[in-house]
mmCIF file with all atom_site columns, C-alpha atoms in Angstrom:
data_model
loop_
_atom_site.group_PDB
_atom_site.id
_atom_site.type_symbol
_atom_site.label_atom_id
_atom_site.label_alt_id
_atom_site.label_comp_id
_atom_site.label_asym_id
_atom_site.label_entity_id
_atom_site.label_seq_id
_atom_site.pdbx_PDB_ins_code
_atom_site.Cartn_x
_atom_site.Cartn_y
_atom_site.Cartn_z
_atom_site.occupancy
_atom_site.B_iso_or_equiv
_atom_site.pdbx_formal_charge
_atom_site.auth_seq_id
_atom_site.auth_comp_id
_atom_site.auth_asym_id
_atom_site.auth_atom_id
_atom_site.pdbx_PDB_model_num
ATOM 1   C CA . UNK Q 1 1   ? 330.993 83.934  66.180 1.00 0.00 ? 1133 UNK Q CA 1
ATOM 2   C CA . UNK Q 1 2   ? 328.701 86.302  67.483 1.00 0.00 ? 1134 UNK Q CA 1
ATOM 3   C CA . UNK Q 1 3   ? 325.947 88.091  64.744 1.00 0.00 ? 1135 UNK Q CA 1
ATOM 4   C CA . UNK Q 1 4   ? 324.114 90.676  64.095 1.00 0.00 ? 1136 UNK Q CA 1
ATOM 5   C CA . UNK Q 1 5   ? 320.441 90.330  65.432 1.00 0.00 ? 1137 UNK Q CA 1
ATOM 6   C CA . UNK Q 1 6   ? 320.767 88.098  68.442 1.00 0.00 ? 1138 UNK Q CA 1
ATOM 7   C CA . UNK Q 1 7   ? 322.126 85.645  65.848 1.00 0.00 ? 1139 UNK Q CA 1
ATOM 8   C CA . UNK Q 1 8   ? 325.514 83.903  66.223 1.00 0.00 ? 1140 UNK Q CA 1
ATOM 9   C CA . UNK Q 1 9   ? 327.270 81.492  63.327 1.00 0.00 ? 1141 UNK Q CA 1
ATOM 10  C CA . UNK Q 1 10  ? 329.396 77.975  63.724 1.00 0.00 ? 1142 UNK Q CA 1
ATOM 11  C CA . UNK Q 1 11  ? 331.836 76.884  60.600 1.00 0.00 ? 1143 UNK Q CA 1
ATOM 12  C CA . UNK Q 1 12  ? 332.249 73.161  60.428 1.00 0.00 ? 1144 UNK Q CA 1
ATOM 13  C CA . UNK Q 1 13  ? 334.141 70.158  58.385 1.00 0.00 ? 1145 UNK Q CA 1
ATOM 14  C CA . UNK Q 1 14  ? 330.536 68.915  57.344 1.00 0.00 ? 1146 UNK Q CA 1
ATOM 15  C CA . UNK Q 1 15  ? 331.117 72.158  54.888 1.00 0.00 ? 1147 UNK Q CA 1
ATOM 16  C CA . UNK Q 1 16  ? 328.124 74.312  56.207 1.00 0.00 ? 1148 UNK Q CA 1
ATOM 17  C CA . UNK Q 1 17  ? 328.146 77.357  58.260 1.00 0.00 ? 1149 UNK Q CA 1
ATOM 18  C CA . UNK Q 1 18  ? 325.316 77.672  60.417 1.00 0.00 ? 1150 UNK Q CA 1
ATOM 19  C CA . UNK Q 1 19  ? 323.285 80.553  61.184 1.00 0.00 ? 1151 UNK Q CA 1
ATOM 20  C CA . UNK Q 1 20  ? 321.464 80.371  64.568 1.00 0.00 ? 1152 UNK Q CA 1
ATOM 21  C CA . UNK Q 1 21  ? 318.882 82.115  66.786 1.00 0.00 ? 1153 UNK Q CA 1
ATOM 22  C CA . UNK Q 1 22  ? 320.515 83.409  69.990 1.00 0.00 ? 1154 UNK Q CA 1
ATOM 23  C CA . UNK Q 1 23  ? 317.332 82.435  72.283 1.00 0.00 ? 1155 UNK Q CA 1
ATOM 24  C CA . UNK Q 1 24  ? 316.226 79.787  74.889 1.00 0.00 ? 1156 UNK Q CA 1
ATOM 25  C CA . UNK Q 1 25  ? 316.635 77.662  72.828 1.00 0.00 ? 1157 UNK Q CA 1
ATOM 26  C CA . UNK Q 1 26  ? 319.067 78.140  70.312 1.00 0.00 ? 1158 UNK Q CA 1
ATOM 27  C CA . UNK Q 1 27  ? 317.233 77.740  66.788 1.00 0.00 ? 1159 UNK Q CA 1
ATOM 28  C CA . UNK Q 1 28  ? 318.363 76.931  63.635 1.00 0.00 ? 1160 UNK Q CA 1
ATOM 29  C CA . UNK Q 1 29  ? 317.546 79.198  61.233 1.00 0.00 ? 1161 UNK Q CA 1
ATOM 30  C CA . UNK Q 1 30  ? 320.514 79.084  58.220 1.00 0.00 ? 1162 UNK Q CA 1
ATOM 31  C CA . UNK Q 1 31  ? 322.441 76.673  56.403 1.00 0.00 ? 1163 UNK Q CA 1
ATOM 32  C CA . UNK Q 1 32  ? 325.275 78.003  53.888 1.00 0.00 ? 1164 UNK Q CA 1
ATOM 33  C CA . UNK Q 1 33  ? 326.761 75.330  52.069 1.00 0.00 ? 1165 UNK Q CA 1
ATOM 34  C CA . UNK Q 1 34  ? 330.018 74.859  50.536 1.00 0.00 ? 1166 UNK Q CA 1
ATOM 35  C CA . UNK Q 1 35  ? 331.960 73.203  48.698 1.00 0.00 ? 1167 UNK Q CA 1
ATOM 36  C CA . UNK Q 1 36  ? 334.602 71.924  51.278 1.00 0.00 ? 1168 UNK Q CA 1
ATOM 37  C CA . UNK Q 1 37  ? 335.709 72.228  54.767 1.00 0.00 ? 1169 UNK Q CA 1
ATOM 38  C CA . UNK Q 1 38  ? 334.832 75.779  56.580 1.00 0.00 ? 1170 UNK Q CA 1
ATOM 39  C CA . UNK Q 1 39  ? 337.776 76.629  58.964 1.00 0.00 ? 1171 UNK Q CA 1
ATOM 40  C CA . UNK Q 1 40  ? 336.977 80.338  59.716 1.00 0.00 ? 1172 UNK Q CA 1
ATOM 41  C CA . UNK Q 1 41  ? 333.887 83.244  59.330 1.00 0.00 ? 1173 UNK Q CA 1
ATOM 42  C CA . UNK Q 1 42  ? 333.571 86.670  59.979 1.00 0.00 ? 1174 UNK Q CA 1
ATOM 43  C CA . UNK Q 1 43  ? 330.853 89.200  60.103 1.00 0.00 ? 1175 UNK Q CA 1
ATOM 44  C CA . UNK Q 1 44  ? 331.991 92.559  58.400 1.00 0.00 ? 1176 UNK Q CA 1
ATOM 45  C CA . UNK Q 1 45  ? 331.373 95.339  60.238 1.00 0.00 ? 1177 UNK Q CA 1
ATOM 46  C CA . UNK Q 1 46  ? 328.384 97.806  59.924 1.00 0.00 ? 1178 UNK Q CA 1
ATOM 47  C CA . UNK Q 1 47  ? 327.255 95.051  57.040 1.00 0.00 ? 1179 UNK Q CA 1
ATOM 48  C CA . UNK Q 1 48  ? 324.918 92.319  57.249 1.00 0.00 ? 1180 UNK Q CA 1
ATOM 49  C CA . UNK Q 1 49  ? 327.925 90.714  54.827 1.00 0.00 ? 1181 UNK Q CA 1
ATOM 50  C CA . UNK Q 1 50  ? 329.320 87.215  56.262 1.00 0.00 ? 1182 UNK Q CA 1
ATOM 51  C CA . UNK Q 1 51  ? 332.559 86.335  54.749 1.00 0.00 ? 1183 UNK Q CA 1
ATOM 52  C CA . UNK Q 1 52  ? 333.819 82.321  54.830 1.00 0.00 ? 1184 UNK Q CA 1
ATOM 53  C CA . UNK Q 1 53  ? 336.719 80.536  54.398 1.00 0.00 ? 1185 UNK Q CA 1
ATOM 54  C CA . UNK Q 1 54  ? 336.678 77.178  52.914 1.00 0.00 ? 1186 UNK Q CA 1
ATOM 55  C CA . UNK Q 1 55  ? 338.948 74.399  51.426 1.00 0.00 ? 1187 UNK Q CA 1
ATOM 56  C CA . UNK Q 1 56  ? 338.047 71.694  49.148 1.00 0.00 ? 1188 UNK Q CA 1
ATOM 57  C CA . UNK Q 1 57  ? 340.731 68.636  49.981 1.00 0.00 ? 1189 UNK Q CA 1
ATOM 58  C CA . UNK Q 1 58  ? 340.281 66.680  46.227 1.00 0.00 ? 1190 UNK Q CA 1
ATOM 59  C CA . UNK Q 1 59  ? 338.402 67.390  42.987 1.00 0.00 ? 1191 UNK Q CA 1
ATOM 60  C CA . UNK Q 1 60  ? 337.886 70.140  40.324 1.00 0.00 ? 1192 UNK Q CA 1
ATOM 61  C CA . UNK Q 1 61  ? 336.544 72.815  42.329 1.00 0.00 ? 1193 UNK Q CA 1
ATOM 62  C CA . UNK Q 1 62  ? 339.266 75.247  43.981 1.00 0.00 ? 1194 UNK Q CA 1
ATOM 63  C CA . UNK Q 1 63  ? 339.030 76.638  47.627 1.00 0.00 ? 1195 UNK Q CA 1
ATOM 64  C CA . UNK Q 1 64  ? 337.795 79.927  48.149 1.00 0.00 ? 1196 UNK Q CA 1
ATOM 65  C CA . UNK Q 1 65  ? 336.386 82.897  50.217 1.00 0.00 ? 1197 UNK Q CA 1
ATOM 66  C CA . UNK Q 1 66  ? 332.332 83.114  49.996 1.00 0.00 ? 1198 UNK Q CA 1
ATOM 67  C CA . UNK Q 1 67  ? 330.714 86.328  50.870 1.00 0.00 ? 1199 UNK Q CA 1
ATOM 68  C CA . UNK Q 1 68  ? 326.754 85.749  52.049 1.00 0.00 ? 1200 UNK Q CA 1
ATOM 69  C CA . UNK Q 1 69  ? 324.160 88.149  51.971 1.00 0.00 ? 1201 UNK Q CA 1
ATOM 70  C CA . UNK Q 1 70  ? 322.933 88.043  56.155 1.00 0.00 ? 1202 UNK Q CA 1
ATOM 71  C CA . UNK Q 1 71  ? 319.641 88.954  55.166 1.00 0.00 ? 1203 UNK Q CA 1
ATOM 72  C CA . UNK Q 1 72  ? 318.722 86.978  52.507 1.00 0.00 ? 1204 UNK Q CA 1
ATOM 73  C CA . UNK Q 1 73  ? 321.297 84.144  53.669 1.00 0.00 ? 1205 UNK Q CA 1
ATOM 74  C CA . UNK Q 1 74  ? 322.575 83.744  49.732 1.00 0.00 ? 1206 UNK Q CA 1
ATOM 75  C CA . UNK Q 1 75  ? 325.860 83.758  48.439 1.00 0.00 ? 1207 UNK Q CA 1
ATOM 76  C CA . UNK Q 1 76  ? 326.594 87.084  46.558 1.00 0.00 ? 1208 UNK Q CA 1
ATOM 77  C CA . UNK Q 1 77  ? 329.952 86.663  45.698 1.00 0.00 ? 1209 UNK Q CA 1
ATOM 78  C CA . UNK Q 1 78  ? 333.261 84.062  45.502 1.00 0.00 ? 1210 UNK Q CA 1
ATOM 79  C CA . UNK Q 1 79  ? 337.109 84.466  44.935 1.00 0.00 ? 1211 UNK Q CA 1
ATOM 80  C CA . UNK Q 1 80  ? 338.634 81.050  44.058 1.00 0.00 ? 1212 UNK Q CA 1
ATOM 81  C CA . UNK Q 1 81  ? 342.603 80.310  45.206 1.00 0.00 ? 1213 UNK Q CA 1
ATOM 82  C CA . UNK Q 1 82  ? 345.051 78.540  46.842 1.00 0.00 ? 1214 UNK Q CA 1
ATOM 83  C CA . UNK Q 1 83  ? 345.488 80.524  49.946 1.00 0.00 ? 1215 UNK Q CA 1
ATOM 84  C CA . UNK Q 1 84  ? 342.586 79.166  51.380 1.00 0.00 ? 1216 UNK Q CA 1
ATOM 85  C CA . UNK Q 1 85  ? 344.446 76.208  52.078 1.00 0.00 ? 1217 UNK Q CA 1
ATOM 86  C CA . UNK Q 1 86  ? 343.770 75.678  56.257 1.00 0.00 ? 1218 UNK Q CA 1
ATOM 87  C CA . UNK Q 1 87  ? 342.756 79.128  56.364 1.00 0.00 ? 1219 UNK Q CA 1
ATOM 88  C CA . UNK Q 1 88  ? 342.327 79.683  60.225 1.00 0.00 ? 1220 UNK Q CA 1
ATOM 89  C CA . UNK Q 1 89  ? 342.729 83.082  60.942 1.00 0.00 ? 1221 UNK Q CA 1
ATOM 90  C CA . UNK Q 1 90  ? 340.349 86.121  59.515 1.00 0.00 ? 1222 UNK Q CA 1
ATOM 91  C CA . UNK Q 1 91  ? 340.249 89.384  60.453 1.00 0.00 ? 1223 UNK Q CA 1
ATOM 92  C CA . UNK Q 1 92  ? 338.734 92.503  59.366 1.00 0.00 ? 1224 UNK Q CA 1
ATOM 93  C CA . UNK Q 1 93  ? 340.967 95.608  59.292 1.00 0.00 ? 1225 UNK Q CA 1
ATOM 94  C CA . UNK Q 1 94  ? 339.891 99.535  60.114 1.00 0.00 ? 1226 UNK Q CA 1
ATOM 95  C CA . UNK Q 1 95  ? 339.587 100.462 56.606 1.00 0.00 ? 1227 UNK Q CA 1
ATOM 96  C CA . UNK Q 1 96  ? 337.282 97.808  56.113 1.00 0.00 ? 1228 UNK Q CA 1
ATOM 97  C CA . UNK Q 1 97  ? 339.993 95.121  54.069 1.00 0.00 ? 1229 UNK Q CA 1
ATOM 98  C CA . UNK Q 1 98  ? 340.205 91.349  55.053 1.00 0.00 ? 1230 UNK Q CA 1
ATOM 99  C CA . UNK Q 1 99  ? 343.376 89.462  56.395 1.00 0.00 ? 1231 UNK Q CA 1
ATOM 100 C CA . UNK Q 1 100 ? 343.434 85.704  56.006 1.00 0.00 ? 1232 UNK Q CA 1
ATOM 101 C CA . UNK Q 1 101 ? 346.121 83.381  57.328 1.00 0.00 ? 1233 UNK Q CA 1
ATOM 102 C CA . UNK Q 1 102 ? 346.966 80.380  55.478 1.00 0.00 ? 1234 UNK Q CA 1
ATOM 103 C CA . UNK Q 1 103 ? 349.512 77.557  55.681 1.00 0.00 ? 1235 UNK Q CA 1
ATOM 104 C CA . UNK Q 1 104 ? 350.777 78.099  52.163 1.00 0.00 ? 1236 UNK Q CA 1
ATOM 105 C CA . UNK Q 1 105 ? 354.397 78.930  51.970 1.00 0.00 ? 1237 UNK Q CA 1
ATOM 106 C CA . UNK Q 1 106 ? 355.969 81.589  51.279 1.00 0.00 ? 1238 UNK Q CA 1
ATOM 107 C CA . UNK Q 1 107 ? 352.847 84.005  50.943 1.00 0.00 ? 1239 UNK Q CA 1
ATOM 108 C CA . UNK Q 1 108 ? 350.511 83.137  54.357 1.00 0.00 ? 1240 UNK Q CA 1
ATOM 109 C CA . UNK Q 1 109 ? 348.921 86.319  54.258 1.00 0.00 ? 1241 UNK Q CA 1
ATOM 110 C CA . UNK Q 1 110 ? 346.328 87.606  51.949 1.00 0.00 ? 1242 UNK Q CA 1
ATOM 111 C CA . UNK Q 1 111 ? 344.491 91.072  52.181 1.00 0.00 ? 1243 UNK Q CA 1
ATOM 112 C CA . UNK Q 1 112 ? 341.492 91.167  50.451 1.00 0.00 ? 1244 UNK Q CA 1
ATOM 113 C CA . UNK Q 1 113 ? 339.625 94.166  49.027 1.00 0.00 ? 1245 UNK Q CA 1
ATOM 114 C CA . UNK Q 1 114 ? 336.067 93.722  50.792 1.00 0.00 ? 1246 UNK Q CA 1
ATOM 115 C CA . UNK Q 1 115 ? 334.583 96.349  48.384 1.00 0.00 ? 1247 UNK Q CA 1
ATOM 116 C CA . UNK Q 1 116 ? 335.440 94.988  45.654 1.00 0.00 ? 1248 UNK Q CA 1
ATOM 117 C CA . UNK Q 1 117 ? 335.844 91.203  46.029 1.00 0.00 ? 1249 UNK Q CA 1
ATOM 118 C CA . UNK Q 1 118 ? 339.119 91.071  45.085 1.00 0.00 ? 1250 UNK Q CA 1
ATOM 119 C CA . UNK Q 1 119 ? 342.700 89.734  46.516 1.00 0.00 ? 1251 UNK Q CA 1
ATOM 120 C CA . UNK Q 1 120 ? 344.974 93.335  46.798 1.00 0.00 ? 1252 UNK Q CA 1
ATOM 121 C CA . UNK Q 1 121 ? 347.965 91.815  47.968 1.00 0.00 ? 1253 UNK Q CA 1
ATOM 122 C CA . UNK Q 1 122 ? 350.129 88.859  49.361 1.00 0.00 ? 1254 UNK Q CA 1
ATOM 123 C CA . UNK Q 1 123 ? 352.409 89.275  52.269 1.00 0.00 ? 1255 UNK Q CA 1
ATOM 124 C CA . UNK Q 1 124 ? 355.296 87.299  51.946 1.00 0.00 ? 1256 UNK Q CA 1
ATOM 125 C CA . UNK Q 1 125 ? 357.269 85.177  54.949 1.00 0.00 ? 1257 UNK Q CA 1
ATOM 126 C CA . UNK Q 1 126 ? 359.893 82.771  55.085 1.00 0.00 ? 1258 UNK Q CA 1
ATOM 127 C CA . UNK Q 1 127 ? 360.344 80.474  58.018 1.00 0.00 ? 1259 UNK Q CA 1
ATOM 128 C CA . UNK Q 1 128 ? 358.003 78.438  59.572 1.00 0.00 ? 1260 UNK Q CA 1
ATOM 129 C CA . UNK Q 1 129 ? 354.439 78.772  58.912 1.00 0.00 ? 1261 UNK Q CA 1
ATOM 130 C CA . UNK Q 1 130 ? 351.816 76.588  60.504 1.00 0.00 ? 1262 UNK Q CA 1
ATOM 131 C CA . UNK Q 1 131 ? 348.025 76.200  60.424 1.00 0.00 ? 1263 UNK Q CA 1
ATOM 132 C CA . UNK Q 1 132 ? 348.125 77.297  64.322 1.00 0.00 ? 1264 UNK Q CA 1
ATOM 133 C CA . UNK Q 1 133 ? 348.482 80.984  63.883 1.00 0.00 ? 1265 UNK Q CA 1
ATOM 134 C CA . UNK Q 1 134 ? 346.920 84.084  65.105 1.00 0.00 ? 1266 UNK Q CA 1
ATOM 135 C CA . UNK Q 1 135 ? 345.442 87.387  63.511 1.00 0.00 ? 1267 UNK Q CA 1
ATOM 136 C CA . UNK Q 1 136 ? 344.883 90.393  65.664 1.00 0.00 ? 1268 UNK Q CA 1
ATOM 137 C CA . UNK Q 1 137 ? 344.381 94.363  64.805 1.00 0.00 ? 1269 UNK Q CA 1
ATOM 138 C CA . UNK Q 1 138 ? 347.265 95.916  67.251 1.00 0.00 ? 1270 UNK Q CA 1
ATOM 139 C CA . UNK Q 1 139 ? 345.834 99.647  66.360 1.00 0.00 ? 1271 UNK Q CA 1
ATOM 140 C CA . UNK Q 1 140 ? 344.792 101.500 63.516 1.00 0.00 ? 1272 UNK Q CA 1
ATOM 141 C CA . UNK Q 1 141 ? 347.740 101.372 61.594 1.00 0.00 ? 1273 UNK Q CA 1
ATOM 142 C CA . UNK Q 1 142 ? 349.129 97.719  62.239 1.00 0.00 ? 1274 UNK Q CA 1
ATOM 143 C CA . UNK Q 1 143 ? 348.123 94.051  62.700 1.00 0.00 ? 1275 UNK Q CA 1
ATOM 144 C CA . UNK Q 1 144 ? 350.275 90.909  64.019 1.00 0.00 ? 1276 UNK Q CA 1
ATOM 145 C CA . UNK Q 1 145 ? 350.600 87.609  62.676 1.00 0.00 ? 1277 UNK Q CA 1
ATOM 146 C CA . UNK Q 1 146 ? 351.876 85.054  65.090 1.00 0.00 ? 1278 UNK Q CA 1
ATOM 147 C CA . UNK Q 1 147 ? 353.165 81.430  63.534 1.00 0.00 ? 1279 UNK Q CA 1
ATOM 148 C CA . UNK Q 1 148 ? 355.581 78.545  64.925 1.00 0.00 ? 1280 UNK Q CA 1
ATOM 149 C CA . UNK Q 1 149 ? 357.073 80.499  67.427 1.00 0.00 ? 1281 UNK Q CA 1
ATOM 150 C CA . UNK Q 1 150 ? 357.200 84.336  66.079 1.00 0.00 ? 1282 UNK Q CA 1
ATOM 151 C CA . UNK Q 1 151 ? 355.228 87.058  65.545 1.00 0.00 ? 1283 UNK Q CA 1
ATOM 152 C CA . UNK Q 1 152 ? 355.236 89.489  62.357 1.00 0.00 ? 1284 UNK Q CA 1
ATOM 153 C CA . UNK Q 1 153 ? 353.358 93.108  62.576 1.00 0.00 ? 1285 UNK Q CA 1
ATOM 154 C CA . UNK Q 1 154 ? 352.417 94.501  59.658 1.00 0.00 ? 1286 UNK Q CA 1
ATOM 155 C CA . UNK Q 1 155 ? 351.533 97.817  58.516 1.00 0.00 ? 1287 UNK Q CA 1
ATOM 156 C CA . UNK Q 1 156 ? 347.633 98.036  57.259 1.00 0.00 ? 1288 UNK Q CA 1
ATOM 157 C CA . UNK Q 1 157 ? 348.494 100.969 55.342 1.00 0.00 ? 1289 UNK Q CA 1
ATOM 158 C CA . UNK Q 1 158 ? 351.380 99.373  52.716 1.00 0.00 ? 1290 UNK Q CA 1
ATOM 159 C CA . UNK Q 1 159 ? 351.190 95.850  54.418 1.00 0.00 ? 1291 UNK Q CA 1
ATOM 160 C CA . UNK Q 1 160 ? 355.055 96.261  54.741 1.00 0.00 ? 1292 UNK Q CA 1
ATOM 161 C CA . UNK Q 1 161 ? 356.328 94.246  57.849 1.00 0.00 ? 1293 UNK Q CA 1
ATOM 162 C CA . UNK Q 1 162 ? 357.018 96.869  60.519 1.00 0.00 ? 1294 UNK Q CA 1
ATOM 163 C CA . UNK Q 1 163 ? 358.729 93.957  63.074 1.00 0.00 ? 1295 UNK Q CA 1
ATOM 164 C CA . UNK Q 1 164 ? 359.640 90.271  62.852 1.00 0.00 ? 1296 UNK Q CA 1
ATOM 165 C CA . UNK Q 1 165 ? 360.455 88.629  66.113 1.00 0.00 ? 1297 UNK Q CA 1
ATOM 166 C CA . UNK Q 1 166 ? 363.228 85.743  65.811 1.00 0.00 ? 1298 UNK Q CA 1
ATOM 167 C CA . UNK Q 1 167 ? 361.687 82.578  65.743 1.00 0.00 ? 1299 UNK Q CA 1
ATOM 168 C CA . UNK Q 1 168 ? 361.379 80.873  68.949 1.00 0.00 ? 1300 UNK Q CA 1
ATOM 169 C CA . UNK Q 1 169 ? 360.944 84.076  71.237 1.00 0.00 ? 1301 UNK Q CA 1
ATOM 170 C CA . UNK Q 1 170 ? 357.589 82.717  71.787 1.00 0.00 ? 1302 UNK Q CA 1
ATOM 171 C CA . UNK Q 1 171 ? 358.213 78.941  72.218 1.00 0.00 ? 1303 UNK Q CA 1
ATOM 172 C CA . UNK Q 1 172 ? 354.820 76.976  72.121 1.00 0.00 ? 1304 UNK Q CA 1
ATOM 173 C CA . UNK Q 1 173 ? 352.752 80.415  71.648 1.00 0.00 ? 1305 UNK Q CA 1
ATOM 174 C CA . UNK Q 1 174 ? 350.488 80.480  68.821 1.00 0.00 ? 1306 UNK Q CA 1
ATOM 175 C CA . UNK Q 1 175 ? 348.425 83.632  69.418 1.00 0.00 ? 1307 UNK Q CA 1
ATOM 176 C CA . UNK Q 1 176 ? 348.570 87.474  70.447 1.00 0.00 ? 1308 UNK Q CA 1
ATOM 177 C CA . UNK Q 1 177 ? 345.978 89.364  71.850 1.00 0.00 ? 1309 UNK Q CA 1
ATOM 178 C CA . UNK Q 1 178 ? 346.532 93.244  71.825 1.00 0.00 ? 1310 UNK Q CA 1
ATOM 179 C CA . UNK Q 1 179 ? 346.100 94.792  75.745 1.00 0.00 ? 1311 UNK Q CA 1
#
């Protein structure tokens, strides 16, 4: 993803995200490690705040969300839990909140409060929910979530779900981009 700074990031399996210099010659200048795989990143808006997604496949320590100081390139904060579980999809909302997609039935969306660090709600689905699904802000007052064939859009206000497509309107599709 693009930075900040002529800087851009890359998540990766080998759990790092890398910060690099967007010059010539593309420099490394970062490593963030974590604890297990990194499937998605996102730079907060108006913040030099990188948030990133990780999951840990076996052992003691739980996935989680990091938050990294851009400056300093140190984690300042962590929220531990399940729906990190092949978390693909982050986006940042208007009012500044987080969505994250996950694969973990029946609850595949989680808003998080960026201000505070901490999970404000879980939007609940039934059906068929995938690791191949799609975030995007549709306006100020909605987002969609496309999965397995669907597409949900949710208010950002109340996160209530404004419209649910029937699955299979969108055979094979596994992503909407607002025109």
């Amino acid at each position: 993803i693009p930075l900040s700074k002529d800087r851009f990031a890359s998540c990766s399996e080998d759990k790092t995200v890398k910060i690099w210099k967007d010059d010539d010659k593309y420099k490394l200048i970062s490593t963030l490690k974590h604890d297990g795989y990194v499937y998605s990143i996102i730079q907060l808006k108006g913040k030099e705040e990188l948030v990133s997604s990780y999951y840990v496949h076996s052992g003691n320590t739980p996935s989680g969300i990091a938050f990294w100081d851009l400056e300093h390139y140190k984690k300042t904060n962590v929220i531990n839990g399940h729906y990190a579980y092949f978390s693909t999809r982050m986006i940042e909302l208007p009012d500044g909140n987080i969505v994250l997609s996950s694969s973990i039935e029946p609850y595949p969306i989680v808003i998080i409060e960026s201000s505070t660090y901490t999970i404000k709600k879980n939007v609940q689905l039934e059906g068929c929910i995938t690791s191949h699904s799609s975030l995007s802000v549709l306006n100020e007052h909605s987002f969609i979530y496309s999965y397995g064939g669907a597409f949900v859009q949710i208010s950002s206000e109340d996160y209530s779900i404004l419209f649910r497509s029937k699955g299979g309107d969108f055979n094979g599709v596994n992503g909407i981009i607002p025109v």
